[in-house]
CSV table of C-alpha atoms and ligand atoms in Angstrom, one decimal:
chain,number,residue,atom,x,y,z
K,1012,UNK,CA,0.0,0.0,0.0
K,1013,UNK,CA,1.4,3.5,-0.9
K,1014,UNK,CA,1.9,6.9,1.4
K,1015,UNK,CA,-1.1,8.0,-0.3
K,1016,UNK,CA,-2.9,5.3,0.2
K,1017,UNK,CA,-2.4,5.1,4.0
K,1018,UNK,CA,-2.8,8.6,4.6
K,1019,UNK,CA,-5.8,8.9,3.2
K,1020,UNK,CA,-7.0,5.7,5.3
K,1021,UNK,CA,-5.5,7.4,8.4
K,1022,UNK,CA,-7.9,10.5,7.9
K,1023,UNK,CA,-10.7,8.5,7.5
K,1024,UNK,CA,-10.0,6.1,10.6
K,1025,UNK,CA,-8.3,7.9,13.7
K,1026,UNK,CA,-4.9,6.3,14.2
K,1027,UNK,CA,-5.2,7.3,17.9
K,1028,UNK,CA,-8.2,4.8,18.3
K,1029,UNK,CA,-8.6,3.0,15.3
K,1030,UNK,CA,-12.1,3.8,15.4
K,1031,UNK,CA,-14.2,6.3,13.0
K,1032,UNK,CA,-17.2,8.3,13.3
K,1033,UNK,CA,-18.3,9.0,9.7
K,1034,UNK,CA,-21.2,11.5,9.5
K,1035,UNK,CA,-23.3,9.7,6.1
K,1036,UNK,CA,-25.8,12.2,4.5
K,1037,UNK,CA,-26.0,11.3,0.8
K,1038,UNK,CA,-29.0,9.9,1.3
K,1039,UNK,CA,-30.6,12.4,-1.0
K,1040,UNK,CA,-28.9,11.2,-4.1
K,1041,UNK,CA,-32.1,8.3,-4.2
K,1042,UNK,CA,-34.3,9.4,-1.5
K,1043,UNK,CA,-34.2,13.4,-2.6
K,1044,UNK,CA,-34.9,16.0,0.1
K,1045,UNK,CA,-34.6,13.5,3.0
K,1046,UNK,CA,-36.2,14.7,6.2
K,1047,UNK,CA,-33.6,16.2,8.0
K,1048,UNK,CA,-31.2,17.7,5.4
K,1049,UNK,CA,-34.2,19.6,3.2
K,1050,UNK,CA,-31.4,22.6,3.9
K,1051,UNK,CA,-28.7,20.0,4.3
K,1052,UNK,CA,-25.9,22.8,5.2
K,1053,UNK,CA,-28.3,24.2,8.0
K,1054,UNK,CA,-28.5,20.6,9.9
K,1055,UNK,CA,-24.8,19.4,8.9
K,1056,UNK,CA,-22.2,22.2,9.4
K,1057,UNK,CA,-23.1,22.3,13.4
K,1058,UNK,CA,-22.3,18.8,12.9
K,1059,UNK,CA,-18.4,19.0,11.7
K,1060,UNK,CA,-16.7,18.9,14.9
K,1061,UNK,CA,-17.8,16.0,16.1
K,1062,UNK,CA,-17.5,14.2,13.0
K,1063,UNK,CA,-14.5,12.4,12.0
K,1064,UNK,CA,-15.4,12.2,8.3
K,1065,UNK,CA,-18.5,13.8,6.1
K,1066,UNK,CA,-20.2,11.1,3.4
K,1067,UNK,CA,-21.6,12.5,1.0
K,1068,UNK,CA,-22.6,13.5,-2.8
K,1069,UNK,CA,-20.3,15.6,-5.0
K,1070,UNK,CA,-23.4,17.9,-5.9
K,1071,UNK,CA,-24.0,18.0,-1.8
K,1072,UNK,CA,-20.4,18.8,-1.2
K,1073,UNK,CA,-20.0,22.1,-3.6
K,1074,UNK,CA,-23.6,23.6,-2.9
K,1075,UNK,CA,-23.2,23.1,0.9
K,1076,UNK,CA,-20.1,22.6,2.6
K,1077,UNK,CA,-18.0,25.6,2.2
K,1078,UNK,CA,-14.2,24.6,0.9
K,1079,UNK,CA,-12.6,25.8,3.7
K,1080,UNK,CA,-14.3,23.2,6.0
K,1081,UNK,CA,-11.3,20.8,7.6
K,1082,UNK,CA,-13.1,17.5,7.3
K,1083,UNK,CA,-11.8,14.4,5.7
K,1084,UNK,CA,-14.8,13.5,2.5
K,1085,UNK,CA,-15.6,10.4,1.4
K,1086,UNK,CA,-17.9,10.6,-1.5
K,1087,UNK,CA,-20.5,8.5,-2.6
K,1088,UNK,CA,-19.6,7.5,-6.6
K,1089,UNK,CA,-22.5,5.4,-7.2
K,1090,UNK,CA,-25.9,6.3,-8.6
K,1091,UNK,CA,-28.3,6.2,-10.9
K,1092,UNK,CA,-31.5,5.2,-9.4
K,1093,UNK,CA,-34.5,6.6,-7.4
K,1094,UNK,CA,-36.7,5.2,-4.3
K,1095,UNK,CA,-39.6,5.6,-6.4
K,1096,UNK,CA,-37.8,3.3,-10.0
K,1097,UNK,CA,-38.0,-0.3,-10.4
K,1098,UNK,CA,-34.5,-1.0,-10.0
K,1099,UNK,CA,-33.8,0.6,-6.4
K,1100,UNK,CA,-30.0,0.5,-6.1
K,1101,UNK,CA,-29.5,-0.6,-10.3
K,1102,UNK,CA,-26.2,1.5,-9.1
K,1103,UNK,CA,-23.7,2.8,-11.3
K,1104,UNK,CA,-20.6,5.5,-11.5
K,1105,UNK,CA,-22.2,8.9,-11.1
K,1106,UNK,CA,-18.7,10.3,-10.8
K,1107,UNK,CA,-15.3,10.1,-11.9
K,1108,UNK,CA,-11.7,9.6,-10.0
K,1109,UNK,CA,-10.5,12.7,-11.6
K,1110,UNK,CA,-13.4,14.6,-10.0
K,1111,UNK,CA,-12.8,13.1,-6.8
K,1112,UNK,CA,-9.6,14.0,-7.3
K,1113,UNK,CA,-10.5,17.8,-7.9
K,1114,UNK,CA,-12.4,17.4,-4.9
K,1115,UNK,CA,-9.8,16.5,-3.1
K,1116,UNK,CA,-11.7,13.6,-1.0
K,1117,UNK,CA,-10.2,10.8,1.5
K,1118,UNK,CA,-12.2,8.2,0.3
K,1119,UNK,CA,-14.7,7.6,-1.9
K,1120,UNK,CA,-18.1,5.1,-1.6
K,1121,UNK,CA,-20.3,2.3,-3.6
K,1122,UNK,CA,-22.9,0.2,-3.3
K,1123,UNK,CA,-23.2,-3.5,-4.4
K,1124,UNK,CA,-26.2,-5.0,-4.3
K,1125,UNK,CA,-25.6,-8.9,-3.5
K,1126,UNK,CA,-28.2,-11.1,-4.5
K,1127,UNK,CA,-30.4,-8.8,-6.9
K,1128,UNK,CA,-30.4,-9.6,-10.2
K,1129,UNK,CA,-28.4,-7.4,-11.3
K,1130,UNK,CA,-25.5,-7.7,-8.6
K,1131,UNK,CA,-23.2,-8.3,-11.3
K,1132,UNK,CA,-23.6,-5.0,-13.0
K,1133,UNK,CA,-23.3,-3.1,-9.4
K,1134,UNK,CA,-19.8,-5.3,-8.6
K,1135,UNK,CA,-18.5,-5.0,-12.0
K,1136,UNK,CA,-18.7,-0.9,-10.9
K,1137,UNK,CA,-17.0,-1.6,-8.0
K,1138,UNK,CA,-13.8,-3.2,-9.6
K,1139,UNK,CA,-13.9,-0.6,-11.6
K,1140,UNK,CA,-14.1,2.0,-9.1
K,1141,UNK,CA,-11.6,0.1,-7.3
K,1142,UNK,CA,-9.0,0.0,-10.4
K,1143,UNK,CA,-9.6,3.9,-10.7
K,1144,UNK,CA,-8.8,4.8,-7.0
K,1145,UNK,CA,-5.9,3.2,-6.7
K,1146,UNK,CA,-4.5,5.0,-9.5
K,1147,UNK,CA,-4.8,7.6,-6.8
K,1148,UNK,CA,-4.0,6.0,-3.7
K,1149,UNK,CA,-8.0,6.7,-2.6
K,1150,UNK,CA,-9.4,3.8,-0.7
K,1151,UNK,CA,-12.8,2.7,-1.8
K,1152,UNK,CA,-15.9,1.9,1.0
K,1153,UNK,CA,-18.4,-0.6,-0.2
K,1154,UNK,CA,-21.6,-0.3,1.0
K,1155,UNK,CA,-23.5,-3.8,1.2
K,1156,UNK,CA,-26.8,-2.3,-0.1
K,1157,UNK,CA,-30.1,-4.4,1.0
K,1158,UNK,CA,-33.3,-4.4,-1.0
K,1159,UNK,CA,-36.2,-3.5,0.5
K,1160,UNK,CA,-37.3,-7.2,0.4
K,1161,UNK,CA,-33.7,-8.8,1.6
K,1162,UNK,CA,-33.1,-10.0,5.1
K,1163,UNK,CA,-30.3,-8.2,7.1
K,1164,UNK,CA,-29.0,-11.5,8.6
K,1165,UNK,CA,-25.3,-12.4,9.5
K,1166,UNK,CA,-25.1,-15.1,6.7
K,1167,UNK,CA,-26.1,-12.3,3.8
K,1168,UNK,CA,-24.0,-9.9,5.5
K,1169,UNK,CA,-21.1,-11.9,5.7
K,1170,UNK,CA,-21.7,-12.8,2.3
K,1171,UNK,CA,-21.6,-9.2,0.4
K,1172,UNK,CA,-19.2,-7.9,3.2
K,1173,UNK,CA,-16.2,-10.7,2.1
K,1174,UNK,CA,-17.5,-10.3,-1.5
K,1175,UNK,CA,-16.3,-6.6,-1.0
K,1176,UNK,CA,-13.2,-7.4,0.6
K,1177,UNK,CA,-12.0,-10.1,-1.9
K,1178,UNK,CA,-13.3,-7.8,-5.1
K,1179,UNK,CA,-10.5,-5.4,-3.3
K,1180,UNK,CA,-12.4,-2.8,-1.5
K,1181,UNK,CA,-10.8,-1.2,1.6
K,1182,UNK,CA,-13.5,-0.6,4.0
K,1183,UNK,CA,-16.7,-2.0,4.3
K,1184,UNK,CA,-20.2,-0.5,5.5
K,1185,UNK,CA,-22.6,-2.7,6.7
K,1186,UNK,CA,-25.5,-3.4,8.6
K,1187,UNK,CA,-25.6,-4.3,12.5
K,1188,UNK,CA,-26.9,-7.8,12.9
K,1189,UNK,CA,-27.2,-10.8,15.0
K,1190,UNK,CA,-24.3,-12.6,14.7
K,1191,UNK,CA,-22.8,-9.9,13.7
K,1192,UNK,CA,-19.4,-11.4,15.2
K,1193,UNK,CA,-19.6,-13.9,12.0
K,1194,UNK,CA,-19.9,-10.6,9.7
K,1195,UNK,CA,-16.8,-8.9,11.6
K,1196,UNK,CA,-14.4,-12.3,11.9
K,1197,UNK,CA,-14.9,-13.4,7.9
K,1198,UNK,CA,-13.8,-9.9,6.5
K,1199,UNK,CA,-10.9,-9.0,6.4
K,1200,UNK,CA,-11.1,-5.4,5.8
K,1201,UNK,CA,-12.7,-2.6,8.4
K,1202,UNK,CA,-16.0,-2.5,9.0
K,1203,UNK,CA,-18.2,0.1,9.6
K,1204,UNK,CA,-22.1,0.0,10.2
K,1205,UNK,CA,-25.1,2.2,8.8
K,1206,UNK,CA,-27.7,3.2,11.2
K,1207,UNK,CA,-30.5,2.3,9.4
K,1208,UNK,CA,-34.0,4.3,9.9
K,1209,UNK,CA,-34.1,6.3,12.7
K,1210,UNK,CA,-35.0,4.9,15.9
K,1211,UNK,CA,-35.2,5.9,19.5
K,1212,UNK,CA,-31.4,7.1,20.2
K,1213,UNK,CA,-31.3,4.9,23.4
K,1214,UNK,CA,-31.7,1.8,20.9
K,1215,UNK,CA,-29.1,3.5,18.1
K,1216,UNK,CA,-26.4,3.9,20.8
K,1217,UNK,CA,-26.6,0.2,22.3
K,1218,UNK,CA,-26.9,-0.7,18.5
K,1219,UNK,CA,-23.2,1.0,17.6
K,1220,UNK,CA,-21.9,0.0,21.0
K,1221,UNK,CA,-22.1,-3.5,20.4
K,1222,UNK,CA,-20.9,-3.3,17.0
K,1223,UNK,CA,-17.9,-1.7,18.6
K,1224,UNK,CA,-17.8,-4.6,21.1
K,1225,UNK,CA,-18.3,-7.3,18.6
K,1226,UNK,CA,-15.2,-5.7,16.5
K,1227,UNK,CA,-16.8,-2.6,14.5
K,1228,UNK,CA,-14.1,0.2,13.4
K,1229,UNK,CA,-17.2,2.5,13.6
K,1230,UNK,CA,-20.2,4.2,12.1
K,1231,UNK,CA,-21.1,5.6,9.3
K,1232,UNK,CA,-24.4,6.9,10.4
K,1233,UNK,CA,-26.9,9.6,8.9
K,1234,UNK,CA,-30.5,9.6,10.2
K,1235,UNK,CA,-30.3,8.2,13.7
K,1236,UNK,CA,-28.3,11.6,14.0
K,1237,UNK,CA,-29.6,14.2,11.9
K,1238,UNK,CA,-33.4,13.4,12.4
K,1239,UNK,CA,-32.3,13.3,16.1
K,1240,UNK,CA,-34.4,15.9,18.4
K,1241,UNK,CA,-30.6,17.2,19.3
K,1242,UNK,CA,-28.3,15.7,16.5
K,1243,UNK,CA,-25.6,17.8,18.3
K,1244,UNK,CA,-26.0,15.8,21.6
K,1245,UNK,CA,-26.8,12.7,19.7
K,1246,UNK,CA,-23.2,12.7,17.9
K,1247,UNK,CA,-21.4,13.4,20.5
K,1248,UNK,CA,-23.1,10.8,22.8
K,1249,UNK,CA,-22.0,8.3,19.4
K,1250,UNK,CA,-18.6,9.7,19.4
K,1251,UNK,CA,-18.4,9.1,23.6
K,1252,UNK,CA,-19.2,5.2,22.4
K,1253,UNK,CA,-16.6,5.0,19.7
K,1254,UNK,CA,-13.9,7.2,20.8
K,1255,UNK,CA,-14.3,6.9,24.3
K,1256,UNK,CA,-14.9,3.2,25.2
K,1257,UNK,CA,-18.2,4.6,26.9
K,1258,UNK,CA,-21.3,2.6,27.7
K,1259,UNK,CA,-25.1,2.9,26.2
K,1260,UNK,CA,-26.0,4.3,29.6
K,1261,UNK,CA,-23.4,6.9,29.8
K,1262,UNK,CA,-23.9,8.0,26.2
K,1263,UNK,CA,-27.3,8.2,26.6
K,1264,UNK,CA,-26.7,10.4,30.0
K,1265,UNK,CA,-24.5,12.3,27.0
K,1266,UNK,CA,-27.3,12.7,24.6
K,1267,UNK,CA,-30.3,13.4,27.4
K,1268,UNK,CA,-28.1,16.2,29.0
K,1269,UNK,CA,-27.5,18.1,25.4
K,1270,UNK,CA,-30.7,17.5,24.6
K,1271,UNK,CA,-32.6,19.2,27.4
K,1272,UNK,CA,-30.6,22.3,26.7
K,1273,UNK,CA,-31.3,22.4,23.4
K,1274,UNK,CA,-35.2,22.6,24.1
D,914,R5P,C1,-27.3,4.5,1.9
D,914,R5P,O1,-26.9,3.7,1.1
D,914,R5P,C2,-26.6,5.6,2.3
D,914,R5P,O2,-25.3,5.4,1.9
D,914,R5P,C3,-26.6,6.1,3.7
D,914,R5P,O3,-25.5,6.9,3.9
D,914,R5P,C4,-26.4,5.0,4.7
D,914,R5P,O4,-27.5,4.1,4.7
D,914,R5P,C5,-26.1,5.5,6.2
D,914,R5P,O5,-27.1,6.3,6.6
D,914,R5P,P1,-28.2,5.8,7.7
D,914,R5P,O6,-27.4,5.7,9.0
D,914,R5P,O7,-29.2,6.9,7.6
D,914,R5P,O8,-28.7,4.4,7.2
């Protein structure tokens, strides 16, 4: 692995805990104004400190986050179909290396969709992607996608997240599961997990801290913050779990505290 390579992994996973805190909202490039991030810079920029690295859409990234902002990207390079198509997550490349480049991003993301019948077309993008960021020395996150119809168990999960890892991605983002151990112990690349659709923050906090116990490098979570009633206290209660080795109880003391000021 080159300089390059490693640094930009180093940004994107803090070499003083091996552990990340990646703040995902590129939800709209399917879902469209996603509740939460209508005025995306308004709920995100208060957000920055506390994150360790922003996920999101090149078109999200110029309109909203001003270029001065010291935050590590990774951006999402895969596309191409809505929430309301026929093919949810038919995903393609939606932008090239040389822009990523321009944008000068630590990382950059895609989704597979294992198991859909047209996972080949979505993992073929990913070699590719792959192949491209390298060139580069840009590590590449796979996200396992799941279909709205597919089960989130540790034997699928397992399944697309080695997939990932032997097609040559870097990182993988997938979902928490039972089992989960299974998912973390057959890949043999870093694995983050996706929050999913928002729940009560007491649930989301014991959700990442067991991810983290059952050998998670982190999150990469968007609406179990940002639809938060305090995403402020809500990330910094995440960042207590995976920074700070703390419990769901304490982050939750976190989280309740920030949040009764806020009101
Ligand atoms: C989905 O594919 C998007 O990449 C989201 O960024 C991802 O699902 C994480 O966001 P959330 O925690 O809201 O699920």
């Amino acid at each position: 692995m080159d300089w390059g390579m490693k640094n930009r992994i180093a940004r994107i996973i803090k070499p003083d805990t091996g552990h990340t805190v990646m703040l995902a909202v590129d939800h709209g490039y399917f879902m469209g104004p996603t509740s939460g991030l209508e005025q995306l810079d308004k709920t995100v920029n208060p957000l920055l400190p506390y994150a360790d690295t922003l996920m999101l859409t090149r078109g999200a990234l110029r309109n909203y986050i001003p270029p001065d902002t010291d935050i590590p990207i990774v951006l999402r390079v895969s596309g191409g179909t809505s929430i309301i198509g026929n093919e949810l997550l038919h995903e393609g490349i939606v932008a090239s290396m040389l822009d990523a480049v321009r944008l000068n991003v630590a990382g950059v993301a895609f989704s597979i969709m294992v198991g859909a019948s047209f996972e080949r077309d979505t993992l073929l993008g990913l070699t590719r992607v792959i192949d491209e960021a390298e060139n580069y020395g840009i590590p590449v996150l796979a996200v396992t996608a799941v279909g709205k119809d597919m089960v989130k168990d540790a034997r699928y999960l397992s399944l697309a997240s080695r997939m990932a890892a032997e097609l040559g991605t870097h990182i993988v983002k997938t979902y928490f599961c039972k089992g989960f151990e299974k998912v973390v112990e057959t890949c043999p690349v870093p694995i983050v997990i996706a929050g999913g659709k928002k729940m009560p923050e007491k649930e989301a906090l014991t959700m990442a801290y067991d991810a983290l116990q059952m050998g998670a490098i982190g999150v990469d979570m968007g609406r179990n913050i940002f639809q938060s009633t305090s995403p402020i206290s809500m990330i910094k209660a995440v960042r207590s779990i995976v920074h700070e080795d703390a419990t769901p109880d304490e982050a939750y003391e976190i989280f309740i505290r920030g949040n009764k000021k806020s009101r």
